[in-house]
Coordinates of C-alpha atoms and ligand atoms in Angstrom, one line a residue:
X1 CA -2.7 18.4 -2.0
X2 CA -6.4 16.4 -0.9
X3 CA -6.8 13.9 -2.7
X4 CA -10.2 13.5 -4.0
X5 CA -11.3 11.0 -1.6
X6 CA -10.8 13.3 1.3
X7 CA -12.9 15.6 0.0
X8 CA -16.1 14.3 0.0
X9 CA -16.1 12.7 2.6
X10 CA -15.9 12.9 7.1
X11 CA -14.5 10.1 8.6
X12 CA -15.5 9.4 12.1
X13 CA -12.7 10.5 14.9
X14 CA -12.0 8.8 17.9
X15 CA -9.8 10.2 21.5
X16 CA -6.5 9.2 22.2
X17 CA -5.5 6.6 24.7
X18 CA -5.1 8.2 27.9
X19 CA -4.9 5.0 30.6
X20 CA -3.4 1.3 30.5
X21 CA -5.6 -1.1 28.8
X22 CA -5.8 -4.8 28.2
X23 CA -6.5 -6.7 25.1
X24 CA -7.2 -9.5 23.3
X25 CA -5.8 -8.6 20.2
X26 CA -4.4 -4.9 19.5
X27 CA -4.0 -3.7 15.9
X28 CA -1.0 -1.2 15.5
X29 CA -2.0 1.4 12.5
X30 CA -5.6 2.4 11.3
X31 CA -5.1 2.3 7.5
X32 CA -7.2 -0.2 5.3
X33 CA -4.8 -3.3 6.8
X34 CA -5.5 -2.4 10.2
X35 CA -9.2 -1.9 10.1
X36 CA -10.2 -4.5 7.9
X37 CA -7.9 -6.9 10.5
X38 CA -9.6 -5.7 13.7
X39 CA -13.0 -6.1 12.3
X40 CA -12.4 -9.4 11.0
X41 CA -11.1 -10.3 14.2
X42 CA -14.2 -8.5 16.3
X43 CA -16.2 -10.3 13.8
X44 CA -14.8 -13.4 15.6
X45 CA -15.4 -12.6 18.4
X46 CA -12.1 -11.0 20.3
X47 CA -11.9 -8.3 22.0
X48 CA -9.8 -6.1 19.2
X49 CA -8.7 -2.6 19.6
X50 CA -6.6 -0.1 17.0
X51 CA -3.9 2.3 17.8
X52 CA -3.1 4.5 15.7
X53 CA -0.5 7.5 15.5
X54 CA -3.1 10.2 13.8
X55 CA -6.3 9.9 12.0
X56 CA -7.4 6.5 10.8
X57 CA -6.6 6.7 7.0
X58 CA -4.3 9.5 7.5
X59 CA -1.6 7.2 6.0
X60 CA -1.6 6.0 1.8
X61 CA -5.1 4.1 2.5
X62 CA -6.1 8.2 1.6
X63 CA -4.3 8.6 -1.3
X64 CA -4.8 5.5 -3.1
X65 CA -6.7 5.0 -6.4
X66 CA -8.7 2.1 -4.6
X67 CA -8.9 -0.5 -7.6
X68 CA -10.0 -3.6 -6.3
X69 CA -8.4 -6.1 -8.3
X70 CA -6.4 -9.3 -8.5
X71 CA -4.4 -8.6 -11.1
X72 CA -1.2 -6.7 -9.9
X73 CA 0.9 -5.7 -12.9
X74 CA 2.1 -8.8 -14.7
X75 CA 3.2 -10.4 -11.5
X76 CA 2.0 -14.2 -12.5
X77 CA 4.7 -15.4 -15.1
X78 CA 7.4 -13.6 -12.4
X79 CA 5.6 -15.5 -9.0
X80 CA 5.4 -19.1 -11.2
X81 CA 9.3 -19.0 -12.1
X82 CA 10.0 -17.5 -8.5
X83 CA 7.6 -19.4 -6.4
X84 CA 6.5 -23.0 -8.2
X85 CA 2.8 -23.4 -9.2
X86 CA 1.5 -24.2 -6.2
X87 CA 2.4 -20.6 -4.2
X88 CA 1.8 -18.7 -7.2
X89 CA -1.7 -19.9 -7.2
X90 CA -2.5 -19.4 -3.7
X91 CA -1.1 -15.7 -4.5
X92 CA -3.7 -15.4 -7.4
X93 CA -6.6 -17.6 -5.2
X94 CA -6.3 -15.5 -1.9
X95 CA -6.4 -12.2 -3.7
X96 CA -9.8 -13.3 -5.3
X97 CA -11.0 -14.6 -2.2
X98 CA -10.3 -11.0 -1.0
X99 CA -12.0 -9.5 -3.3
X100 CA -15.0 -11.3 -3.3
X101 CA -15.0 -10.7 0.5
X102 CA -15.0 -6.7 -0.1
X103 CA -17.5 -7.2 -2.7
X104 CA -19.6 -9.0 -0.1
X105 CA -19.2 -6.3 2.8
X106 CA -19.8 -3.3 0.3
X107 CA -23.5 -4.9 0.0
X108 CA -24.1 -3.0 3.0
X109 CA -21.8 0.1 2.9
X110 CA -22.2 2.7 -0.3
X111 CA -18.7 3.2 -1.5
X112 CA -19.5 3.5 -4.9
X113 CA -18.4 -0.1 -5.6
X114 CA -18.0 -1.1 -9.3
X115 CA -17.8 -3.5 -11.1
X116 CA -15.4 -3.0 -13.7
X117 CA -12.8 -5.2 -16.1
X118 CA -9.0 -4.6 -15.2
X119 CA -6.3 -4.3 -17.4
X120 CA -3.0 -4.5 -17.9
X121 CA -1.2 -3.2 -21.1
X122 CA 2.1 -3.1 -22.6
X123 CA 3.4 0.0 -25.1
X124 CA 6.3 -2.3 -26.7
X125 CA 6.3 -6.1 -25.5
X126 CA 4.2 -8.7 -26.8
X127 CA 6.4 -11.1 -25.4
X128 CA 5.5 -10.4 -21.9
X129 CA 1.7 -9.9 -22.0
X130 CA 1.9 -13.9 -23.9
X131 CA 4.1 -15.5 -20.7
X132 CA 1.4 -13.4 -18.8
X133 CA -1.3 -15.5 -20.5
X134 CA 0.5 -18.8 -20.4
X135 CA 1.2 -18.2 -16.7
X136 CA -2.8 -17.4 -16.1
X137 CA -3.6 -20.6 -18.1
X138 CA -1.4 -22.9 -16.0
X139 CA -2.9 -21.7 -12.8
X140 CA -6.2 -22.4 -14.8
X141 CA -7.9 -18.7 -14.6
X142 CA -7.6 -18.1 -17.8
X143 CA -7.9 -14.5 -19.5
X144 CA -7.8 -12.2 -22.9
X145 CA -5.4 -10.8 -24.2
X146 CA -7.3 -7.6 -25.9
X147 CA -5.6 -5.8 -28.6
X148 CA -7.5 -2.3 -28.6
X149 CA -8.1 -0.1 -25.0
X150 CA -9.8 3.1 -25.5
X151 CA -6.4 5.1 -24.0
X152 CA -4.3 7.5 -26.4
X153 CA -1.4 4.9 -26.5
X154 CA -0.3 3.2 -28.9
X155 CA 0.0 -0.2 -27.6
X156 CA 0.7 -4.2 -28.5
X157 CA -2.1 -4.7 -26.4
X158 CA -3.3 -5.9 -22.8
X159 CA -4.4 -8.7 -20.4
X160 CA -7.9 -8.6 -19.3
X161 CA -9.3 -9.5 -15.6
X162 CA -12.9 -9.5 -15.6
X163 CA -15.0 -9.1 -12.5
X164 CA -12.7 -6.6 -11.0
X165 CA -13.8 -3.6 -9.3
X166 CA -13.1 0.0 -7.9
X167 CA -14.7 2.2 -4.8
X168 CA -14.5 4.9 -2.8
X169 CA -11.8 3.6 -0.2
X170 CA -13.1 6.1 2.8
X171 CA -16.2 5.7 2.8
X172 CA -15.7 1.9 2.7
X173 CA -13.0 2.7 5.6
X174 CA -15.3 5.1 7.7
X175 CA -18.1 2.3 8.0
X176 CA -15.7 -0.5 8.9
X177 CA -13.9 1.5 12.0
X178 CA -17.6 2.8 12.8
X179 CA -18.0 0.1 15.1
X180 CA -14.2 -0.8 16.4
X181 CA -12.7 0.9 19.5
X182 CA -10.5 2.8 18.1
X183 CA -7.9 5.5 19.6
X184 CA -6.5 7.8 17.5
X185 CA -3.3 10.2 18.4
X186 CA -2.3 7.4 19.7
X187 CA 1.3 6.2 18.6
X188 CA 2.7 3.3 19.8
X189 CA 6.9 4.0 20.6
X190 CA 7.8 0.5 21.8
X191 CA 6.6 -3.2 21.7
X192 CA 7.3 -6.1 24.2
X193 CA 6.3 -9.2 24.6
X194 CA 2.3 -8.8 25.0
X195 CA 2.8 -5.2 25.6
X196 CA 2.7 -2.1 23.5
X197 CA 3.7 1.6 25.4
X198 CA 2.5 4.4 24.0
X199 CA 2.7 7.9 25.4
X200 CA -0.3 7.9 27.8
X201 CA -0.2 4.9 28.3
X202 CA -0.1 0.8 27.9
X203 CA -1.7 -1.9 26.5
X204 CA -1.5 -5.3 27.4
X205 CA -2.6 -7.8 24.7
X206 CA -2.2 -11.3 24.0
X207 CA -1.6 -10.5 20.5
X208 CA 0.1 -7.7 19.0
X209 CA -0.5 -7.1 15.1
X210 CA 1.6 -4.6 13.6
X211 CA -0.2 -2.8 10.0
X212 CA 1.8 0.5 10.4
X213 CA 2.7 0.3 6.5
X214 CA 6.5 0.3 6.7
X215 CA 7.0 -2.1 10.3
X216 CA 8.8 0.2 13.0
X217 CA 10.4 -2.1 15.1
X218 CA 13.8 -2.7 13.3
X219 CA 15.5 -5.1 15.9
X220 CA 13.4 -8.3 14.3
X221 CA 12.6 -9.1 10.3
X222 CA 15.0 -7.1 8.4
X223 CA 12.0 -5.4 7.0
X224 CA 14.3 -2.2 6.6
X225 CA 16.5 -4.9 4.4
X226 CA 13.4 -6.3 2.6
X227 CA 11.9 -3.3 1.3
X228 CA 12.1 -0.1 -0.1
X229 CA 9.1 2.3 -0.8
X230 CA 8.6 4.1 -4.2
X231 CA 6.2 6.9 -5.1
X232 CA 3.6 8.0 -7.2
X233 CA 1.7 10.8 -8.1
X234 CA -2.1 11.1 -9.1
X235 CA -3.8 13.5 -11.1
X236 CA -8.1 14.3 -11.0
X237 CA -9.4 15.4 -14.6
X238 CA -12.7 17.0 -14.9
X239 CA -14.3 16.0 -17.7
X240 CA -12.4 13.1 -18.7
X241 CA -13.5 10.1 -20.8
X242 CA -15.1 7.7 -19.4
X243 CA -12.8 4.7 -20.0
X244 CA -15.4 1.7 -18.8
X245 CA -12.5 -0.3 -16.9
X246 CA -9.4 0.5 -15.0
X247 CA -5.8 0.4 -17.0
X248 CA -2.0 -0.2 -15.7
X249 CA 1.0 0.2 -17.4
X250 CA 3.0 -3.3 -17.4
X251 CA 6.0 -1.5 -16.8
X252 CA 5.3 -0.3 -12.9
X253 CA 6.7 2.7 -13.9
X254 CA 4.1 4.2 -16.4
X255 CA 0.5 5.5 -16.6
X256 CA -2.8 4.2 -14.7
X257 CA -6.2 5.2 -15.3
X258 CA -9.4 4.8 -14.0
X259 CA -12.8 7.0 -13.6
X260 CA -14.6 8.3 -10.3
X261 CA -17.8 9.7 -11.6
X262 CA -16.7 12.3 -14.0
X263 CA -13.3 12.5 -13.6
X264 CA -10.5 11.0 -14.7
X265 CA -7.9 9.5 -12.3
X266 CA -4.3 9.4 -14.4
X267 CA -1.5 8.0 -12.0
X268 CA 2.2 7.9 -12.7
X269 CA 5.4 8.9 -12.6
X270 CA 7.1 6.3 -9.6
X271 CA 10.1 6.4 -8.6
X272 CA 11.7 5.6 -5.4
X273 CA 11.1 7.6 -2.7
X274 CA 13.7 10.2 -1.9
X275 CA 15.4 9.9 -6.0
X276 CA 14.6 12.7 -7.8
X277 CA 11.2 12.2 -10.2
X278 CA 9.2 14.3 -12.2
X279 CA 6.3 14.8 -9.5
X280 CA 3.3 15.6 -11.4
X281 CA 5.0 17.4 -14.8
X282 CA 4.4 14.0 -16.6
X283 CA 0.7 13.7 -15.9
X284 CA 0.3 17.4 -16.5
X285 CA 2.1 16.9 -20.4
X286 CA 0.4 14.0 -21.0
X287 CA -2.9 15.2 -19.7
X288 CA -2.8 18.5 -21.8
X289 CA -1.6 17.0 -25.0
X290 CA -4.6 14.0 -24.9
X291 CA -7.1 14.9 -23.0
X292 CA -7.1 18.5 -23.8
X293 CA -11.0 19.2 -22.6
X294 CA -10.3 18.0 -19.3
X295 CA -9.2 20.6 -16.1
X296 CA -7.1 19.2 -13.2
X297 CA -9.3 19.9 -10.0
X298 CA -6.9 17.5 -7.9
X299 CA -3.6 16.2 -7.7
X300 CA -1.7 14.3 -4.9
X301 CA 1.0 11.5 -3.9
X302 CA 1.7 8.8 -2.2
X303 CA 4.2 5.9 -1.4
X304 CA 3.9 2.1 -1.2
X305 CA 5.8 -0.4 -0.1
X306 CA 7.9 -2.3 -2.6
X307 CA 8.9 -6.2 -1.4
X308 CA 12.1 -8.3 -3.0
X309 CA 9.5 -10.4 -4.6
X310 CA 6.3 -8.8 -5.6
X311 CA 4.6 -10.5 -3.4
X312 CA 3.2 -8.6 0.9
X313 CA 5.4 -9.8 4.0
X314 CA 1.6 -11.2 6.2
X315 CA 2.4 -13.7 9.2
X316 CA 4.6 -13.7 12.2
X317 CA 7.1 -10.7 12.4
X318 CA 9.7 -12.5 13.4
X319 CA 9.8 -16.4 13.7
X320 CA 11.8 -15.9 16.9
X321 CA 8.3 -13.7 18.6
X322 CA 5.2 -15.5 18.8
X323 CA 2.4 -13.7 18.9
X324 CA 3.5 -10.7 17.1
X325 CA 2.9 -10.0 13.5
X326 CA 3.0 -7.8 10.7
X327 CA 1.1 -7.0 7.4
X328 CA 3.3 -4.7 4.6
X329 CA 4.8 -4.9 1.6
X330 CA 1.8 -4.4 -0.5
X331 CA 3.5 -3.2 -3.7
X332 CA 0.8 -0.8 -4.4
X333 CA -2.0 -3.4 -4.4
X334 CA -3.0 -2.9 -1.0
X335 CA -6.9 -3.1 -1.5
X336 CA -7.5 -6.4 -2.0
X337 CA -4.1 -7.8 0.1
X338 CA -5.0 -5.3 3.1
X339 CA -8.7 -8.0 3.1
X340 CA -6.7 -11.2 2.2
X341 CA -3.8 -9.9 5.1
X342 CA -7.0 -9.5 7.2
X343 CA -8.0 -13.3 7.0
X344 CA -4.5 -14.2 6.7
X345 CA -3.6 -13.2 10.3
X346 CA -6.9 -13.7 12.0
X347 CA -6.7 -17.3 11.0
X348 CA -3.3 -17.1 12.6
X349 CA -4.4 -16.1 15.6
X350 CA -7.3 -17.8 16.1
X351 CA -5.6 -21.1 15.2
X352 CA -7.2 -21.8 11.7
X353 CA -6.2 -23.4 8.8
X354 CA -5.5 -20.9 6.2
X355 CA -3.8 -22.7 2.9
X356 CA -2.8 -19.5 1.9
X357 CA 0.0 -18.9 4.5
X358 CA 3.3 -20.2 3.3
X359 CA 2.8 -17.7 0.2
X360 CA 2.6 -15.0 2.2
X361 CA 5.5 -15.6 4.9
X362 CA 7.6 -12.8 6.1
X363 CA 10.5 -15.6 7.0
X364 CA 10.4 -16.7 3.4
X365 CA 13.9 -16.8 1.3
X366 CA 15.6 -13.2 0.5
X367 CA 17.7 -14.2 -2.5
X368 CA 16.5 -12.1 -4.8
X369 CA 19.2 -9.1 -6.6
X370 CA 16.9 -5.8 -5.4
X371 CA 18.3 -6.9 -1.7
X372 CA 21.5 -5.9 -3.3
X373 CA 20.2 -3.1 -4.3
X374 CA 18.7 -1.9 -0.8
X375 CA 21.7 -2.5 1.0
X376 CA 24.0 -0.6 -1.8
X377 CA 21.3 2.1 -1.1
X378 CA 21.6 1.9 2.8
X379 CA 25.4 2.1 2.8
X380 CA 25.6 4.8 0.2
X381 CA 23.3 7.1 2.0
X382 CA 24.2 6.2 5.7
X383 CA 28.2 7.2 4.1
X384 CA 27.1 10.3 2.4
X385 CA 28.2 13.3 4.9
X386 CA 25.3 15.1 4.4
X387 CA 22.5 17.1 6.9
X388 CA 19.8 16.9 7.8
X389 CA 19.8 12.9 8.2
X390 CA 16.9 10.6 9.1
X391 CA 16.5 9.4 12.3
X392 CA 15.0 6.5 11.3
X393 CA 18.8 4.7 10.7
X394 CA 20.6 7.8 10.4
X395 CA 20.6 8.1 6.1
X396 CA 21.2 11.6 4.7
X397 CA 17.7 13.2 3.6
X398 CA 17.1 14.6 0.3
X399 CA 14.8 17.7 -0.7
X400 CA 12.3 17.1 -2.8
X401 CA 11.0 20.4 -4.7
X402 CA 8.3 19.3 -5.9
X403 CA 6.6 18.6 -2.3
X404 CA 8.6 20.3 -0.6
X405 CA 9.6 17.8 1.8
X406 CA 13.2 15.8 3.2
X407 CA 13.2 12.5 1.8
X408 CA 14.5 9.5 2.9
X409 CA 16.5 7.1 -0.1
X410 CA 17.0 4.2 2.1
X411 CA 13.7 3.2 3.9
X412 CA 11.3 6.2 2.9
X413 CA 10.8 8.3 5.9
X414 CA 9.7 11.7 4.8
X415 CA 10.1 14.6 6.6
X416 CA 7.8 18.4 6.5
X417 CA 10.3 21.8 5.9
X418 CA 9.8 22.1 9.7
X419 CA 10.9 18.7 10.7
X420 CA 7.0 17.7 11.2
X421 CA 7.4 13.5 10.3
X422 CA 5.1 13.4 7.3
X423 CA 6.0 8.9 7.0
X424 CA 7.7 6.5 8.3
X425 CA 9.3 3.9 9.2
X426 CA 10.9 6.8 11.3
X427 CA 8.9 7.4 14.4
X428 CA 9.3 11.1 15.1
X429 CA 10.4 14.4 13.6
X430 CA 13.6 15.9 13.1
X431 CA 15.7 17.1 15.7
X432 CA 17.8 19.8 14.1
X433 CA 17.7 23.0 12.5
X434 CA 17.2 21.9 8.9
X435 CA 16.7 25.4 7.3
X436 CA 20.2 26.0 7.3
X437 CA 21.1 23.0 5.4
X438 CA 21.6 23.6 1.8
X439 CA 18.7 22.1 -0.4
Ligands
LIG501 C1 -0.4 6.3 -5.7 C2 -0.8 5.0 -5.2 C3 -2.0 4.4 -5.8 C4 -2.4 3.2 -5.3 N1 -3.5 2.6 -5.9 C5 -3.9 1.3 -5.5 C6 -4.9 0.7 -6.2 O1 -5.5 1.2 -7.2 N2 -5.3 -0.5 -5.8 C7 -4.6 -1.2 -4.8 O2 -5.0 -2.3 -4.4 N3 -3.6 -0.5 -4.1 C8 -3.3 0.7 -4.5 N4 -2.2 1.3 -3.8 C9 -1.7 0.7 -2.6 C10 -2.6 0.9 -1.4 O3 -3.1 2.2 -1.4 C11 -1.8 0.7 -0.1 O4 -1.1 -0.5 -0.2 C12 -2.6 0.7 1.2 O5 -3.4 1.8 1.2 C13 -1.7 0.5 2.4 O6 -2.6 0.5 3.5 P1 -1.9 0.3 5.0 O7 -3.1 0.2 5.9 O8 -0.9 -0.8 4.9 O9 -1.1 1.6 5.2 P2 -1.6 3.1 5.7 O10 -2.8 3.5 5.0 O11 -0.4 4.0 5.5 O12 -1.8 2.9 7.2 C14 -0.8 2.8 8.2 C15 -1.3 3.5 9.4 O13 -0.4 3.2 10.5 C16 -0.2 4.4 11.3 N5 1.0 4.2 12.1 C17 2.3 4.2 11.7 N6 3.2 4.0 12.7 C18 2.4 3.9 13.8 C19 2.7 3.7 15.2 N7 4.0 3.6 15.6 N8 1.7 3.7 16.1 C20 0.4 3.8 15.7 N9 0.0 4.0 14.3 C21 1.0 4.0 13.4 C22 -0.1 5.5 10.3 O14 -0.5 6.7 10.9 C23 -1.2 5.0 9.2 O15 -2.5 5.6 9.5 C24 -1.7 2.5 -4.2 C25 -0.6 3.1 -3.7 C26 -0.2 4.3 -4.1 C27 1.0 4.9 -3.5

């Protein structure tokens, strides 16, 4: 299950960390976060170096479907009730300032960048897409609302970003960590102050930035409380249409669309991670029934993760640990928030003003009903008497056919039929002899 991006492509490989080291900065996780951060803050001029637990990418920056857009579902009319005017348009301002950042650095890296219009449709609400529009006007971008898109739906129609774009995200990826000291194999078990162990050995920074997607370190941030991680599943048509723009369904939990030279790129079918979903049967249905030329020459998944408010956890980890912080939560729009995170905490540490912050703040209030909804999930799973269970926070695992895998419901650790950890936030394998627990 490659995803299309792996296949064309070699990213460049790096040795493990096999002394103690010392630091200005060290970057914990080589996914699109962590790279874009160290070479923002190399770019500075710190000495910056990434750790990370496999290959750089290995993670969801591989199985993405690398739009590069501001527009994240319709997440403006829900930020401006949520967060005031002023936060919800340093959410939309810093995500456009991302991308025009990326836009800037793929000048000199070929990554297929694009520029394409994004949209966002709705199969059934008018209502929503029109508080969408009202939202965009009052934070003065405003947009269209478009009644047709060339997709077999039937729609009411759908908000339109222009400018947007799409790219190959590893071959953007490979020439950013070309140049950073990077040490792969390299997980890092424990954090203290200004000090990171690993298993070879330790590295002694004055900051420590963790951008391991789900944060590992449970003691600080209640990031196991603020977030749960839901996944989707991508199909590669040959032979597809070529749909001129890049399409979401408003709902989160519907269709997404977008071309890579001649094929066709249909996402769906989320759920949370370790529920039971419909893997790739959906895509497969709706593929054969409207796009009945095309052949699927790819398919694979991937998880996200999914904040209380729609909006990435980027600043201090904990207000109680200076010096440590932590970029997640990107809700599935990692592209351009992995850049903006990238400014976000290098103007941290390097003492700049960055307008942007208080949107972004990992301390900021919780009150919000899904954290009811993690917690029921916590206790019902950490109850349930079953094996094998995660040793993330001790949750009992569920088998998921379709992949083949032992899920985790509560935080999203998955787990290979032979224990292998295949995510986290767990930080090793399992222990036991699962094989003899019924599936
Ligand atoms: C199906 C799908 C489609 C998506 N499509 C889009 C899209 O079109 N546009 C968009 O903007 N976003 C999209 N996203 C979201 C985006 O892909 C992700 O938000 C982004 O790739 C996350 O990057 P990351 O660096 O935070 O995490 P990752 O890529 O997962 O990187 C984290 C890294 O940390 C390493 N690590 C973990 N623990 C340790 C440790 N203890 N020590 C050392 N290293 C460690 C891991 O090995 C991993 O390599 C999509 C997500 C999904 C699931």
């Amino acid at each position: 299950m490659e995803s299309i991006w792996e296949k064309n492509i070699q990213l460049p490989t790096f040795e493990p960390l096999r002394r103690d080291i010392r630091t200005d900065v060290l970057v914990i996780g080589g996914g699109l976060a962590g790279l874009l951060c160290a070479h923002e803050l190399t770019r500075a001029g710190l000495r910056c170096i990434v750790a990370e637990a496999g290959h750089i990418c290995g993670g969801t920056t591989k199985n993405t479907t690398a739009k590069l857009t501001a527009q994240h579902g319709l997440v403006y009319h829900k930020l401006l009730k949520k967060f005031g005017l002023e936060r919800t348009r340093a959410y939309l301002e810093a995500n456009l300032a991302a991308l025009d950042r990326i836009r800037e650095l793929c000048q000199d890296i070929p990554c297929d960048f694009e520029e394409m219009s994004n949209y966002v449709y709705s199969l059934n609400n008018l209502k929503e897409l029109e508080q969408e529009l009202n939202a965009l006007n009052k934070l003065g971008h405003p947009t269209a609302l478009v009644k047709e898109i060339p997709l077999p739906l039937r729609t009411v129609g759908a908000i339109r970003f222009d400018c947007q774009a799409q790219f190959h995200p590893l071959k953007f990826a490979a020439a950013i960590a070309e140049s950073l000291p990077i040490f792969e194999h390299t997980r890092v078990l424990e954090v203290k102050v200004g000090q990171a162990v690993t298993e070879h050995g330790t590295i002694n920074a004055n900051h420590i930035v963790v951008a391991t997607h789900f944060p590992f370190l449970n003691k600080f941030g209640a990031y196991w409380l603020k977030m749960y991680q839901s996944r989707s599943y991508v199909l590669a048509l040959e032979n597809g249409p070529d749909l001129s723009g890049m399409y979401v369904d408003a709902s989160g939990t519907g269709l997404s669309f977008r071309n890579y030279g001649n094929l066709l790129l249909l996402g769906g079918g989320g759920h949370r991670t370790g529920k039971p979903g419909d893997g790739w049967s959906g895509l497969e249905d709706f593929a054969s029934h409207h796009y009945r030329h095309t052949r699927p020459v790819a398919c694979w998944a991937a998880q996200d993760c999914m904040t209380l408010d729609s909006a990435p956890y980027i600043g201090l980890y904990s207000p109680r640990l200076p010096r440590l912080y932590v970029i997640t939560g990107f809700n599935k729009w990692g592209m351009t928030s992995s850049m903006l995170a990238a400014t976000l905490v290098s103007d941290l540490i390097l003492d700049r003003d960055n307008p942007y912050l208080t949107a972004f703040s990992p301390s900021r209030s919780v009150f919000h009903p899904q954290l009811a909804v993690n917690a029921g999930e916590s206790v019902l799973h950490l109850l349930t008497p079953a094996r094998p269970r995660c040793p993330h926070m001790g949750c009992a695992l569920k088998y998921n056919p379709q992949e083949h895998s032992w899920d985790c419901p509560c935080h999203g650790s998955r787990f290979a039929d032979d224990g292998a950890l295949l995510d986290g936030p767990a930080t090793g394998g399992l222990v036991h002899d699962h094989s003899q627990h019924s599936r």
